[in-house]
Amino acid sequence: MVSSILIGGCAEYGPYHGNISGEPLNSVRGPSDGRYKFAFIEFGDQGSALDTSQRAAAINVIRQAQRPLLFVYIHGWMNDANSGDVCRFEHFIDMISRLPEVTQGNINVIGVYIAWRGKNLTVPGLDLLTFWNRKLAGGDVAAQNSCLATINELALAAREPGKKVHHCVLMGHSFGGLVLSNTISHSILDASSTGARNASPWDMAVAFNAADNSIGTRQLMSELEYLYKYDSTRGAYVGRTPGAEEGAVIKEDRPFLIVLQSENDQATGKFFPIGQGLANTVNLHYHWDRVPVPGGGGKKVSEREFQTHTPGNDKYLVNFKVVPLGEATPPEGLNTNENRAFEANLLHNVRGRTFLTSERNDGHEKPFCRGPDYNPDETRPPTGKEEWRRWEFVYSGNARVPCWIVRVPKDIIWGHGGLWSDNSVAMFAALYRMHFPLNAEGQPCPFSTGSRPQGPRHLKNEPGQTALTGTTRVSAR
């Protein structure tokens, strides 16, 4: 009886949006007026593409765009290519496409939904038992070649010669944050056999409530600390090599990776450490090395600390927090009716790392997107309960490197799945504007490329750091 329930409750295998001869573009959709395009790329449990034509179709859409603004999203646990997360991401893409900056600039907004089987049981209650199984699957997707190759090819297509404007933003949630962080960390520190380091083709990467241990993040932050030092007078991360070229200067507000962590996310904050501890006991894992803490001045702690905590819940890694600054008033000149702080944060350059929210985080979005279908012709009414508040991203200690691990109040992101709340999306808009500021005429500034600093081989290693060899290349942020 139990086995029949489990078999009957298994999630569907195979691509939900596969392309066939009669429908060669079944994996691409969008509104009739063409204001945005939305594409699917689906992967299996071992990280293999389920339909290689999906990637080709998405890349073709990007190549045809003269001014591509590309958002690539990797979903998390309990979601797939046929869940409500599809609708929520497409709604986000639709909101972007309606902004005056986009419509007046003839920007081609493109969303790519990278899907995998974030759930493999559909029986209510029993699906909660899939947490560790799906975590392993997410790790496999990140570890194999196809996902990184796909992300790189999508981003490279967006910045092909001849593009008048191009931006590529990567987003991941939960186990999707695991996939994103693990995948692009190798790209950030991508050393070739000659020691050269290559430019990452994507421009911005944000993980929400990443459901992975902190071992890889600690290593990434340690390597970045070795390559960079923080210069408070310039408000930037500067290559440690004396006389480092200008391209080795990374503006503080444009880190390579941002991890946003809700303060009341019980899935990663409470249950993740319990589950990791149980797994260690079952696997008789009792020996742990002592490893240096990034920014700790040589301090070392047991690596168990990082294996049993996610990055956003590790006291040794969190280096930013969002703090409230009180009530605020809405700025003039807003055109949108829904989530007006989203537009407000994009309307002007961010000053002092402050941003606005305009709604109560009371779950008013829940009646929408109960399934994968989205109606681009339907607009959501205003809540009528606006509550304008101002917030600030504040450095809170630990390693000051171009990787932000940010604690976020529940008023902005509620729990594990609150990334698509109005306030969370408004906060994301501020991060976007920090990465892509406006010029004096109120137009997006051109995005240039530069080089990452050479590893300071001739300098004495600081406590807790290990030497890297060769030169590095990266986009100047």
CSV table of C-alpha atoms in Angstrom, one decimal:
chain,number,residue,atom,x,y,z
A,1,MET,CA,0.0,0.0,0.0
A,2,VAL,CA,2.7,2.4,1.0
A,3,SER,CA,4.8,1.5,-2.1
A,4,SER,CA,1.8,2.2,-4.4
A,5,ILE,CA,1.3,5.6,-2.8
A,6,LEU,CA,4.9,6.5,-3.3
A,7,ILE,CA,4.9,5.3,-6.9
A,8,GLY,CA,1.7,7.2,-7.6
A,9,GLY,CA,3.1,10.3,-5.9
A,10,CYS,CA,6.3,10.5,-7.8
A,11,ALA,CA,6.9,13.6,-9.8
A,12,GLU,CA,7.0,13.4,-13.6
A,13,TYR,CA,10.2,12.6,-15.3
A,14,GLY,CA,11.4,14.1,-18.5
A,15,PRO,CA,11.1,17.7,-19.8
A,16,TYR,CA,7.8,19.5,-19.2
A,17,HIS,CA,8.5,21.9,-22.0
A,18,GLY,CA,10.3,19.7,-24.6
A,19,ASN,CA,10.5,20.8,-28.2
A,20,ILE,CA,9.1,18.5,-30.8
A,21,SER,CA,9.0,18.7,-34.6
A,22,GLY,CA,5.5,20.1,-34.5
A,23,GLU,CA,6.4,22.6,-31.8
A,24,PRO,CA,10.1,23.5,-32.2
A,25,LEU,CA,9.7,26.5,-29.8
A,26,ASN,CA,7.6,24.9,-27.1
A,27,SER,CA,10.3,25.9,-24.5
A,28,VAL,CA,9.9,29.6,-25.3
A,29,ARG,CA,6.9,31.8,-24.6
A,30,GLY,CA,5.9,35.4,-24.0
A,31,PRO,CA,3.2,38.0,-24.4
A,32,SER,CA,1.8,38.9,-27.9
A,33,ASP,CA,3.3,42.4,-27.8
A,34,GLY,CA,6.8,40.8,-27.4
A,35,ARG,CA,7.8,42.9,-24.4
A,36,TYR,CA,9.7,40.0,-22.9
A,37,LYS,CA,10.6,36.4,-23.8
A,38,PHE,CA,10.6,33.5,-21.3
A,39,ALA,CA,12.5,30.3,-21.9
A,40,PHE,CA,13.0,26.9,-20.1
A,41,ILE,CA,16.1,24.8,-19.9
A,42,GLU,CA,15.6,21.5,-18.0
A,43,PHE,CA,18.1,19.2,-16.4
A,44,GLY,CA,17.9,15.7,-14.9
A,45,ASP,CA,19.1,14.4,-11.6
A,46,GLN,CA,22.6,13.7,-12.8
A,47,GLY,CA,23.0,17.2,-14.4
A,48,SER,CA,22.4,16.2,-18.0
A,49,ALA,CA,20.2,18.4,-20.2
A,50,LEU,CA,16.8,16.7,-20.8
A,51,ASP,CA,16.4,18.4,-24.2
A,52,THR,CA,19.4,20.0,-25.8
A,53,SER,CA,17.2,22.0,-28.2
A,54,GLN,CA,15.9,24.1,-25.2
A,55,ARG,CA,19.3,25.7,-24.7
A,56,ALA,CA,19.6,26.3,-28.5
A,57,ALA,CA,16.2,28.0,-28.5
A,58,ALA,CA,17.0,30.2,-25.5
A,59,ILE,CA,20.4,31.3,-27.1
A,60,ASN,CA,18.7,32.0,-30.4
A,61,VAL,CA,16.3,34.4,-28.6
A,62,ILE,CA,19.2,36.2,-26.9
A,63,ARG,CA,21.2,36.4,-30.1
A,64,GLN,CA,18.2,38.0,-31.9
A,65,ALA,CA,18.0,40.7,-29.2
A,66,GLN,CA,19.9,44.0,-29.8
A,67,ARG,CA,19.6,45.1,-26.2
A,68,PRO,CA,19.4,42.0,-24.1
A,69,LEU,CA,18.6,42.3,-20.4
A,70,LEU,CA,19.0,38.6,-19.3
A,71,PHE,CA,17.8,37.1,-16.1
A,72,VAL,CA,18.7,33.4,-15.5
A,73,TYR,CA,17.0,31.8,-12.5
A,74,ILE,CA,17.6,28.4,-10.9
A,75,HIS,CA,14.7,27.3,-8.6
A,76,GLY,CA,15.0,25.4,-5.3
A,77,TRP,CA,13.4,22.6,-3.3
A,78,MET,CA,9.8,21.7,-4.0
A,79,ASN,CA,9.8,23.3,-7.4
A,80,ASP,CA,10.4,22.3,-11.0
A,81,ALA,CA,9.5,23.4,-14.5
A,82,ASN,CA,5.8,22.9,-13.7
A,83,SER,CA,5.4,24.6,-10.3
A,84,GLY,CA,4.3,28.0,-9.0
A,85,ASP,CA,7.9,29.3,-9.1
A,86,VAL,CA,7.6,29.4,-12.9
A,87,CYS,CA,4.7,31.9,-12.6
A,88,ARG,CA,6.4,33.9,-9.9
A,89,PHE,CA,9.6,34.3,-11.9
A,90,GLU,CA,7.7,35.2,-15.1
A,91,HIS,CA,5.7,37.8,-13.2
A,92,PHE,CA,9.1,39.3,-12.1
A,93,ILE,CA,10.3,39.4,-15.7
A,94,ASP,CA,7.0,41.0,-16.7
A,95,MET,CA,7.4,43.7,-14.1
A,96,ILE,CA,10.9,44.5,-15.4
A,97,SER,CA,9.6,44.7,-19.0
A,98,ARG,CA,7.0,47.3,-18.0
A,99,LEU,CA,9.4,49.8,-16.5
A,100,PRO,CA,9.8,53.2,-18.3
A,101,GLU,CA,13.6,52.7,-18.4
A,102,VAL,CA,13.0,49.4,-20.3
A,103,THR,CA,10.2,50.6,-22.6
A,104,GLN,CA,11.8,53.9,-23.5
A,105,GLY,CA,15.2,52.3,-24.1
A,106,ASN,CA,13.8,49.4,-26.2
A,107,ILE,CA,15.4,46.9,-23.9
A,108,ASN,CA,14.9,43.2,-24.7
A,109,VAL,CA,13.9,41.6,-21.4
A,110,ILE,CA,14.6,37.8,-21.4
A,111,GLY,CA,14.0,35.4,-18.6
A,112,VAL,CA,15.6,31.9,-18.6
A,113,TYR,CA,14.2,29.4,-16.1
A,114,ILE,CA,16.7,26.7,-15.4
A,115,ALA,CA,14.8,23.7,-14.0
A,116,TRP,CA,15.7,20.4,-12.3
A,117,ARG,CA,13.6,18.1,-10.2
A,118,GLY,CA,13.4,20.0,-7.0
A,119,LYS,CA,10.7,17.7,-5.9
A,120,ASN,CA,10.3,14.0,-6.7
A,121,LEU,CA,7.3,13.2,-4.5
A,122,THR,CA,3.9,15.0,-4.7
A,123,VAL,CA,2.2,13.4,-1.7
A,124,PRO,CA,1.5,16.1,0.9
A,125,GLY,CA,3.6,15.5,4.0
A,126,LEU,CA,5.8,12.8,2.4
A,127,ASP,CA,7.3,15.4,0.1
A,128,LEU,CA,9.1,16.9,3.1
A,129,LEU,CA,11.1,13.7,3.4
A,130,THR,CA,12.9,14.5,0.1
A,131,PHE,CA,15.0,17.3,1.5
A,132,TRP,CA,18.3,15.4,1.6
A,133,ASN,CA,17.6,13.5,-1.6
A,134,ARG,CA,17.0,16.7,-3.5
A,135,LYS,CA,20.0,18.4,-1.9
A,136,LEU,CA,22.2,15.6,-3.3
A,137,ALA,CA,20.5,16.0,-6.7
A,138,GLY,CA,21.2,19.8,-6.6
A,139,GLY,CA,24.8,19.1,-5.8
A,140,ASP,CA,25.1,16.7,-8.8
A,141,VAL,CA,23.6,19.3,-11.1
A,142,ALA,CA,26.2,21.9,-9.9
A,143,ALA,CA,29.1,19.4,-10.0
A,144,GLN,CA,28.6,18.4,-13.7
A,145,ASN,CA,29.6,20.4,-16.8
A,146,SER,CA,26.2,21.1,-18.4
A,147,CYS,CA,24.9,23.7,-16.0
A,148,LEU,CA,28.0,25.8,-16.0
A,149,ALA,CA,28.4,25.5,-19.7
A,150,THR,CA,24.8,26.6,-20.2
A,151,ILE,CA,25.1,29.6,-17.9
A,152,ASN,CA,28.3,30.7,-19.6
A,153,GLU,CA,26.9,30.3,-23.1
A,154,LEU,CA,23.7,32.2,-22.2
A,155,ALA,CA,25.8,35.1,-20.8
A,156,LEU,CA,28.2,35.1,-23.7
A,157,ALA,CA,25.3,35.2,-26.2
A,158,ALA,CA,24.0,38.3,-24.3
A,159,ARG,CA,27.3,40.2,-24.9
A,160,GLU,CA,28.1,39.1,-28.4
A,161,PRO,CA,29.7,41.9,-30.6
A,162,GLY,CA,27.2,44.3,-31.9
A,163,LYS,CA,24.9,44.4,-28.8
A,164,LYS,CA,24.0,48.0,-28.0
A,165,VAL,CA,23.2,47.1,-24.3
A,166,HIS,CA,23.8,43.8,-22.5
A,167,HIS,CA,23.4,42.7,-18.9
A,168,CYS,CA,23.3,39.2,-17.5
A,169,VAL,CA,21.9,38.6,-14.0
A,170,LEU,CA,22.0,35.2,-12.3
A,171,MET,CA,19.6,34.3,-9.5
A,172,GLY,CA,19.1,31.1,-7.4
A,173,HIS,CA,16.9,30.1,-4.5
A,174,SER,CA,17.4,27.4,-1.9
A,175,PHE,CA,19.0,24.4,-3.6
A,176,GLY,CA,19.0,26.6,-6.7
A,177,GLY,CA,21.2,28.9,-4.6
A,178,LEU,CA,23.4,25.8,-3.9
A,179,VAL,CA,23.6,25.1,-7.7
A,180,LEU,CA,24.3,28.7,-8.5
A,181,SER,CA,27.0,29.3,-5.8
A,182,ASN,CA,28.8,26.0,-6.5
A,183,THR,CA,28.7,26.5,-10.2
A,184,ILE,CA,29.9,30.1,-10.5
A,185,SER,CA,32.4,29.8,-7.6
A,186,HIS,CA,34.6,27.8,-10.0
A,187,SER,CA,34.1,30.5,-12.7
A,188,ILE,CA,35.1,33.3,-10.3
A,189,LEU,CA,38.3,31.5,-9.5
A,190,ASP,CA,38.8,29.7,-12.8
A,191,ALA,CA,42.5,29.0,-13.1
A,192,SER,CA,43.8,27.5,-16.3
A,193,SER,CA,46.9,25.3,-16.5
A,194,THR,CA,49.0,28.4,-17.3
A,195,GLY,CA,47.7,30.3,-14.2
A,196,ALA,CA,45.6,32.7,-16.3
A,197,ARG,CA,42.2,33.6,-15.0
A,198,ASN,CA,39.3,34.3,-17.4
A,199,ALA,CA,36.5,36.9,-17.4
A,200,SER,CA,33.2,35.7,-16.1
A,201,PRO,CA,30.6,36.5,-18.8
A,202,TRP,CA,27.8,37.2,-16.3
A,203,ASP,CA,27.5,40.5,-14.5
A,204,MET,CA,25.7,40.0,-11.3
A,205,ALA,CA,24.8,36.9,-9.2
A,206,VAL,CA,22.3,36.7,-6.2
A,207,ALA,CA,21.4,33.6,-4.2
A,208,PHE,CA,18.4,33.7,-1.9
A,209,ASN,CA,18.4,31.4,1.2
A,210,ALA,CA,21.0,29.1,-0.2
A,211,ALA,CA,20.6,25.6,1.2
A,212,ASP,CA,24.1,24.4,1.1
A,213,ASN,CA,26.9,24.0,3.7
A,214,SER,CA,29.4,26.8,4.0
A,215,ILE,CA,32.6,24.9,3.1
A,216,GLY,CA,32.8,26.2,-0.5
A,217,THR,CA,31.8,29.7,0.5
A,218,ARG,CA,34.5,29.9,3.2
A,219,GLN,CA,37.0,28.8,0.7
A,220,LEU,CA,35.8,31.3,-1.9
A,221,MET,CA,35.9,34.1,0.7
A,222,SER,CA,39.4,33.1,1.8
A,223,GLU,CA,40.7,33.1,-1.8
A,224,LEU,CA,39.1,36.5,-2.4
A,225,GLU,CA,40.7,37.8,0.8
A,226,TYR,CA,44.0,36.7,-0.6
A,227,LEU,CA,43.5,38.5,-3.9
A,228,TYR,CA,42.0,41.7,-2.5
A,229,LYS,CA,42.2,44.2,0.3
A,230,TYR,CA,39.5,46.7,1.2
A,231,ASP,CA,40.4,50.3,0.6
A,232,SER,CA,38.0,52.5,2.7
A,233,THR,CA,39.1,55.7,1.0
A,234,ARG,CA,38.1,54.4,-2.4
A,235,GLY,CA,35.2,52.3,-1.2
A,236,ALA,CA,36.5,49.4,-3.2
A,237,TYR,CA,38.3,46.1,-3.1
A,238,VAL,CA,41.8,46.5,-4.6
A,239,GLY,CA,44.2,43.9,-5.8
A,240,ARG,CA,47.0,43.2,-3.3
A,241,THR,CA,49.7,43.4,-5.9
A,242,PRO,CA,51.5,46.8,-5.5
A,243,GLY,CA,50.6,49.1,-8.4
A,244,ALA,CA,47.7,46.9,-9.5
A,245,GLU,CA,46.1,48.1,-12.6
A,246,GLU,CA,42.7,50.0,-12.5
A,247,GLY,CA,40.9,47.0,-13.8
A,248,ALA,CA,41.8,45.2,-10.5
A,249,VAL,CA,39.6,47.6,-8.5
A,250,ILE,CA,36.2,46.2,-7.6
A,251,LYS,CA,33.6,48.7,-6.4
A,252,GLU,CA,32.3,47.7,-3.0
A,253,ASP,CA,28.7,47.8,-4.1
A,254,ARG,CA,29.3,45.4,-7.0
A,255,PRO,CA,30.5,42.1,-5.4
A,256,PHE,CA,30.8,38.9,-7.5
A,257,LEU,CA,28.3,37.1,-5.4
A,258,ILE,CA,25.5,38.2,-3.0
A,259,VAL,CA,23.9,35.6,-0.7
A,260,LEU,CA,20.6,37.0,0.9
A,261,GLN,CA,19.5,35.1,4.0
A,262,SER,CA,16.2,35.6,5.8
A,263,GLU,CA,16.5,35.8,9.5
A,264,ASN,CA,13.5,33.5,10.1
A,265,ASP,CA,14.3,30.8,7.6
A,266,GLN,CA,13.9,27.7,9.6
A,267,ALA,CA,14.7,25.3,6.8
A,268,THR,CA,18.3,26.5,6.5
A,269,GLY,CA,18.7,28.0,10.0
A,270,LYS,CA,17.2,25.3,12.2
A,271,PHE,CA,16.6,22.0,10.3
A,272,PHE,CA,19.7,22.1,8.1
A,273,PRO,CA,22.2,21.9,11.1
A,274,ILE,CA,20.1,19.1,12.7
A,275,GLY,CA,20.0,17.1,9.5
A,276,GLN,CA,23.8,17.6,8.9
A,277,GLY,CA,24.5,16.5,12.4
A,278,LEU,CA,22.4,13.4,12.0
A,279,ALA,CA,24.1,12.6,8.7
A,280,ASN,CA,27.5,13.0,10.4
A,281,THR,CA,26.5,10.6,13.1
A,282,VAL,CA,25.2,7.9,10.8
A,283,ASN,CA,28.2,8.2,8.6
A,284,LEU,CA,30.6,8.1,11.6
A,285,HIS,CA,32.1,11.4,10.6
A,286,TYR,CA,33.8,12.6,13.8
A,287,HIS,CA,37.2,14.0,12.7
A,288,TRP,CA,37.3,17.6,11.5
A,289,ASP,CA,40.2,19.7,10.3
A,290,ARG,CA,40.7,23.2,11.7
A,291,VAL,CA,40.6,25.8,9.0
A,292,PRO,CA,41.2,29.6,8.9
A,293,VAL,CA,38.3,32.0,9.3
A,294,PRO,CA,38.2,34.6,6.5
A,295,GLY,CA,38.9,37.9,8.0
A,296,GLY,CA,39.8,36.2,11.3
A,297,GLY,CA,43.4,37.3,11.5
A,298,GLY,CA,44.7,33.7,11.6
A,299,LYS,CA,41.9,32.3,13.8
A,300,LYS,CA,41.0,28.7,13.0
A,301,VAL,CA,37.9,26.7,13.9
A,302,SER,CA,36.7,23.2,13.2
A,303,GLU,CA,35.5,22.7,9.6
A,304,ARG,CA,32.4,21.1,11.2
A,305,GLU,CA,31.2,24.7,11.8
A,306,PHE,CA,31.0,25.3,8.1
A,307,GLN,CA,29.7,21.8,7.2
A,308,THR,CA,26.7,22.2,9.5
A,309,HIS,CA,25.7,25.7,8.7
A,310,THR,CA,24.6,27.4,5.5
A,311,PRO,CA,26.5,30.6,4.5
A,312,GLY,CA,23.8,33.0,5.6
A,313,ASN,CA,23.6,31.3,9.0
A,314,ASP,CA,27.3,31.0,9.7
A,315,LYS,CA,28.5,33.6,12.3
A,316,TYR,CA,32.0,33.5,10.8
A,317,LEU,CA,30.9,34.4,7.2
A,318,VAL,CA,28.0,36.8,7.5
A,319,ASN,CA,29.5,40.2,6.7
A,320,PHE,CA,26.5,42.4,5.9
A,321,LYS,CA,23.1,43.0,7.4
A,322,VAL,CA,20.0,45.0,6.4
A,323,VAL,CA,19.0,47.5,9.1
A,324,PRO,CA,15.8,49.6,9.3
A,325,LEU,CA,16.0,53.3,9.1
A,326,GLY,CA,12.4,54.1,9.8
A,327,GLU,CA,9.4,55.3,7.9
A,328,ALA,CA,9.7,56.9,4.5
A,329,THR,CA,7.7,58.8,1.9
A,330,PRO,CA,7.2,57.6,-1.7
A,331,PRO,CA,9.2,59.6,-4.3
A,332,GLU,CA,7.5,61.5,-7.1
A,333,GLY,CA,7.3,60.3,-10.7
A,334,LEU,CA,6.3,56.7,-10.1
A,335,ASN,CA,4.2,55.1,-12.9
A,336,THR,CA,3.5,51.6,-11.5
A,337,ASN,CA,0.6,50.8,-9.2
A,338,GLU,CA,1.9,47.4,-7.9
A,339,ASN,CA,4.9,47.3,-5.5
A,340,ARG,CA,5.9,50.9,-6.2
A,341,ALA,CA,9.1,50.6,-4.2
A,342,PHE,CA,10.4,48.3,-6.9
A,343,GLU,CA,10.2,51.1,-9.4
A,344,ALA,CA,11.4,53.7,-6.8
A,345,ASN,CA,14.6,51.8,-6.1
A,346,LEU,CA,15.4,51.7,-9.9
A,347,LEU,CA,14.4,55.3,-10.6
A,348,HIS,CA,17.6,56.8,-9.1
A,349,ASN,CA,21.0,55.7,-8.1
A,350,VAL,CA,21.3,54.1,-4.7
A,351,ARG,CA,22.9,56.5,-2.1
A,352,GLY,CA,24.6,55.2,1.0
A,353,ARG,CA,23.4,51.6,0.2
A,354,THR,CA,19.8,52.6,1.3
A,355,PHE,CA,16.6,51.4,-0.3
A,356,LEU,CA,12.8,51.5,0.1
A,357,THR,CA,10.1,49.0,0.6
A,358,SER,CA,6.4,50.0,0.2
A,359,GLU,CA,4.3,47.0,1.3
A,360,ARG,CA,3.5,45.0,4.4
A,361,ASN,CA,5.1,41.5,4.2
A,362,ASP,CA,1.8,39.8,5.0
A,363,GLY,CA,1.7,37.2,2.2
A,364,HIS,CA,-0.7,39.2,0.0
A,365,GLU,CA,1.0,37.6,-3.0
A,366,LYS,CA,0.0,34.1,-2.1
A,367,PRO,CA,-3.4,34.0,-4.0
A,368,PHE,CA,-1.4,34.5,-7.2
A,369,CYS,CA,0.8,31.8,-8.9
A,370,ARG,CA,-0.6,28.7,-7.4
A,371,GLY,CA,0.5,26.9,-10.6
A,372,PRO,CA,3.0,27.4,-13.4
A,373,ASP,CA,0.7,29.3,-15.7
A,374,TYR,CA,1.0,33.1,-15.9
A,375,ASN,CA,-1.3,35.5,-17.7
A,376,PRO,CA,0.8,38.4,-19.1
A,377,ASP,CA,-2.3,40.4,-19.9
A,378,GLU,CA,-3.5,40.4,-16.4
A,379,THR,CA,-2.3,43.2,-14.0
A,380,ARG,CA,-2.4,42.8,-10.3
A,381,PRO,CA,-4.2,45.5,-8.3
A,382,PRO,CA,-2.5,47.6,-5.7
A,383,THR,CA,-2.9,46.3,-2.1
A,384,GLY,CA,-4.2,49.6,-0.7
A,385,LYS,CA,-2.0,48.9,2.3
A,386,GLU,CA,1.2,50.7,1.4
A,387,GLU,CA,3.8,51.0,4.2
A,388,TRP,CA,6.9,52.9,3.1
A,389,ARG,CA,10.1,52.2,4.9
A,390,ARG,CA,13.8,52.8,4.3
A,391,TRP,CA,16.5,50.3,4.9
A,392,GLU,CA,20.3,50.1,4.6
A,393,PHE,CA,22.9,47.5,3.7
A,394,VAL,CA,25.5,47.7,6.5
A,395,TYR,CA,28.9,46.0,6.9
A,396,SER,CA,28.7,44.0,10.1
A,397,GLY,CA,32.1,42.5,10.4
A,398,ASN,CA,34.1,39.4,9.2
A,399,ALA,CA,35.9,39.3,5.8
A,400,ARG,CA,35.4,42.4,3.7
A,401,VAL,CA,35.6,40.9,0.3
A,402,PRO,CA,33.6,41.1,-3.0
A,403,CYS,CA,31.3,38.4,-1.7
A,404,TRP,CA,28.4,39.6,0.4
A,405,ILE,CA,26.6,37.3,2.9
A,406,VAL,CA,23.7,39.4,4.0
A,407,ARG,CA,21.2,38.8,6.9
A,408,VAL,CA,17.7,40.1,5.9
A,409,PRO,CA,14.8,40.9,8.3
A,410,LYS,CA,11.6,38.9,8.0
A,411,ASP,CA,9.8,42.2,7.1
A,412,ILE,CA,11.5,41.8,3.7
A,413,ILE,CA,12.0,38.0,3.2
A,414,TRP,CA,9.7,35.9,5.3
A,415,GLY,CA,11.0,32.4,5.8
A,416,HIS,CA,12.6,30.1,3.3
A,417,GLY,CA,10.3,30.7,0.3
A,418,GLY,CA,9.8,34.5,0.6
A,419,LEU,CA,12.1,35.6,-2.1
A,420,TRP,CA,9.3,36.7,-4.4
A,421,SER,CA,7.5,38.9,-1.9
A,422,ASP,CA,7.1,42.5,-2.9
A,423,ASN,CA,9.6,43.8,-0.4
A,424,SER,CA,12.2,41.2,-1.4
A,425,VAL,CA,11.8,42.1,-5.1
A,426,ALA,CA,12.1,45.8,-4.1
A,427,MET,CA,15.4,45.1,-2.3
A,428,PHE,CA,16.6,43.2,-5.3
A,429,ALA,CA,15.9,46.2,-7.5
A,430,ALA,CA,18.2,48.3,-5.2
A,431,LEU,CA,21.0,45.7,-5.6
A,432,TYR,CA,20.5,45.8,-9.4
A,433,ARG,CA,20.8,49.5,-9.4
A,434,MET,CA,24.0,49.4,-7.4
A,435,HIS,CA,25.5,47.0,-10.0
A,436,PHE,CA,24.2,49.0,-12.9
A,437,PRO,CA,24.1,52.7,-12.0
A,438,LEU,CA,22.6,55.5,-14.0
A,439,ASN,CA,24.7,58.3,-15.6
A,440,ALA,CA,24.1,62.0,-15.2
A,441,GLU,CA,21.4,61.9,-17.9
A,442,GLY,CA,19.6,59.2,-16.0
A,443,GLN,CA,20.5,56.5,-18.5
A,444,PRO,CA,22.2,53.2,-17.7
A,445,CYS,CA,26.0,53.5,-17.7
A,446,PRO,CA,28.0,51.3,-20.2
A,447,PHE,CA,29.4,48.2,-18.7
A,448,SER,CA,33.2,47.7,-19.3
A,449,THR,CA,35.5,44.8,-18.8
A,450,GLY,CA,38.8,44.7,-17.0
A,451,SER,CA,41.2,42.4,-15.3
A,452,ARG,CA,41.4,40.7,-12.0
A,453,PRO,CA,44.5,41.2,-9.9
A,454,GLN,CA,47.6,39.1,-10.2
A,455,GLY,CA,48.0,36.8,-7.2
A,456,PRO,CA,50.6,38.4,-4.9
A,457,ARG,CA,53.1,35.6,-5.1
A,458,HIS,CA,55.9,37.8,-4.0
A,459,LEU,CA,54.1,39.0,-0.9
A,460,LYS,CA,54.2,37.3,2.4
A,461,ASN,CA,51.1,35.3,3.0
A,462,GLU,CA,48.8,36.7,5.6
A,463,PRO,CA,47.6,34.5,8.4
A,464,GLY,CA,45.1,32.0,7.3
A,465,GLN,CA,45.8,32.5,3.6
A,466,THR,CA,47.3,30.2,1.0
A,467,ALA,CA,49.2,31.3,-2.1
A,468,LEU,CA,47.6,31.3,-5.5
A,469,THR,CA,49.7,31.4,-8.7
A,470,GLY,CA,49.4,33.3,-11.9
A,471,THR,CA,47.3,36.2,-13.1
A,472,THR,CA,43.6,36.6,-13.0
A,473,ARG,CA,41.0,38.0,-15.4
A,474,VAL,CA,37.5,39.2,-14.6
A,475,SER,CA,34.9,41.8,-15.4
A,476,ALA,CA,35.6,45.1,-13.5
A,477,ARG,CA,32.7,45.7,-11.3
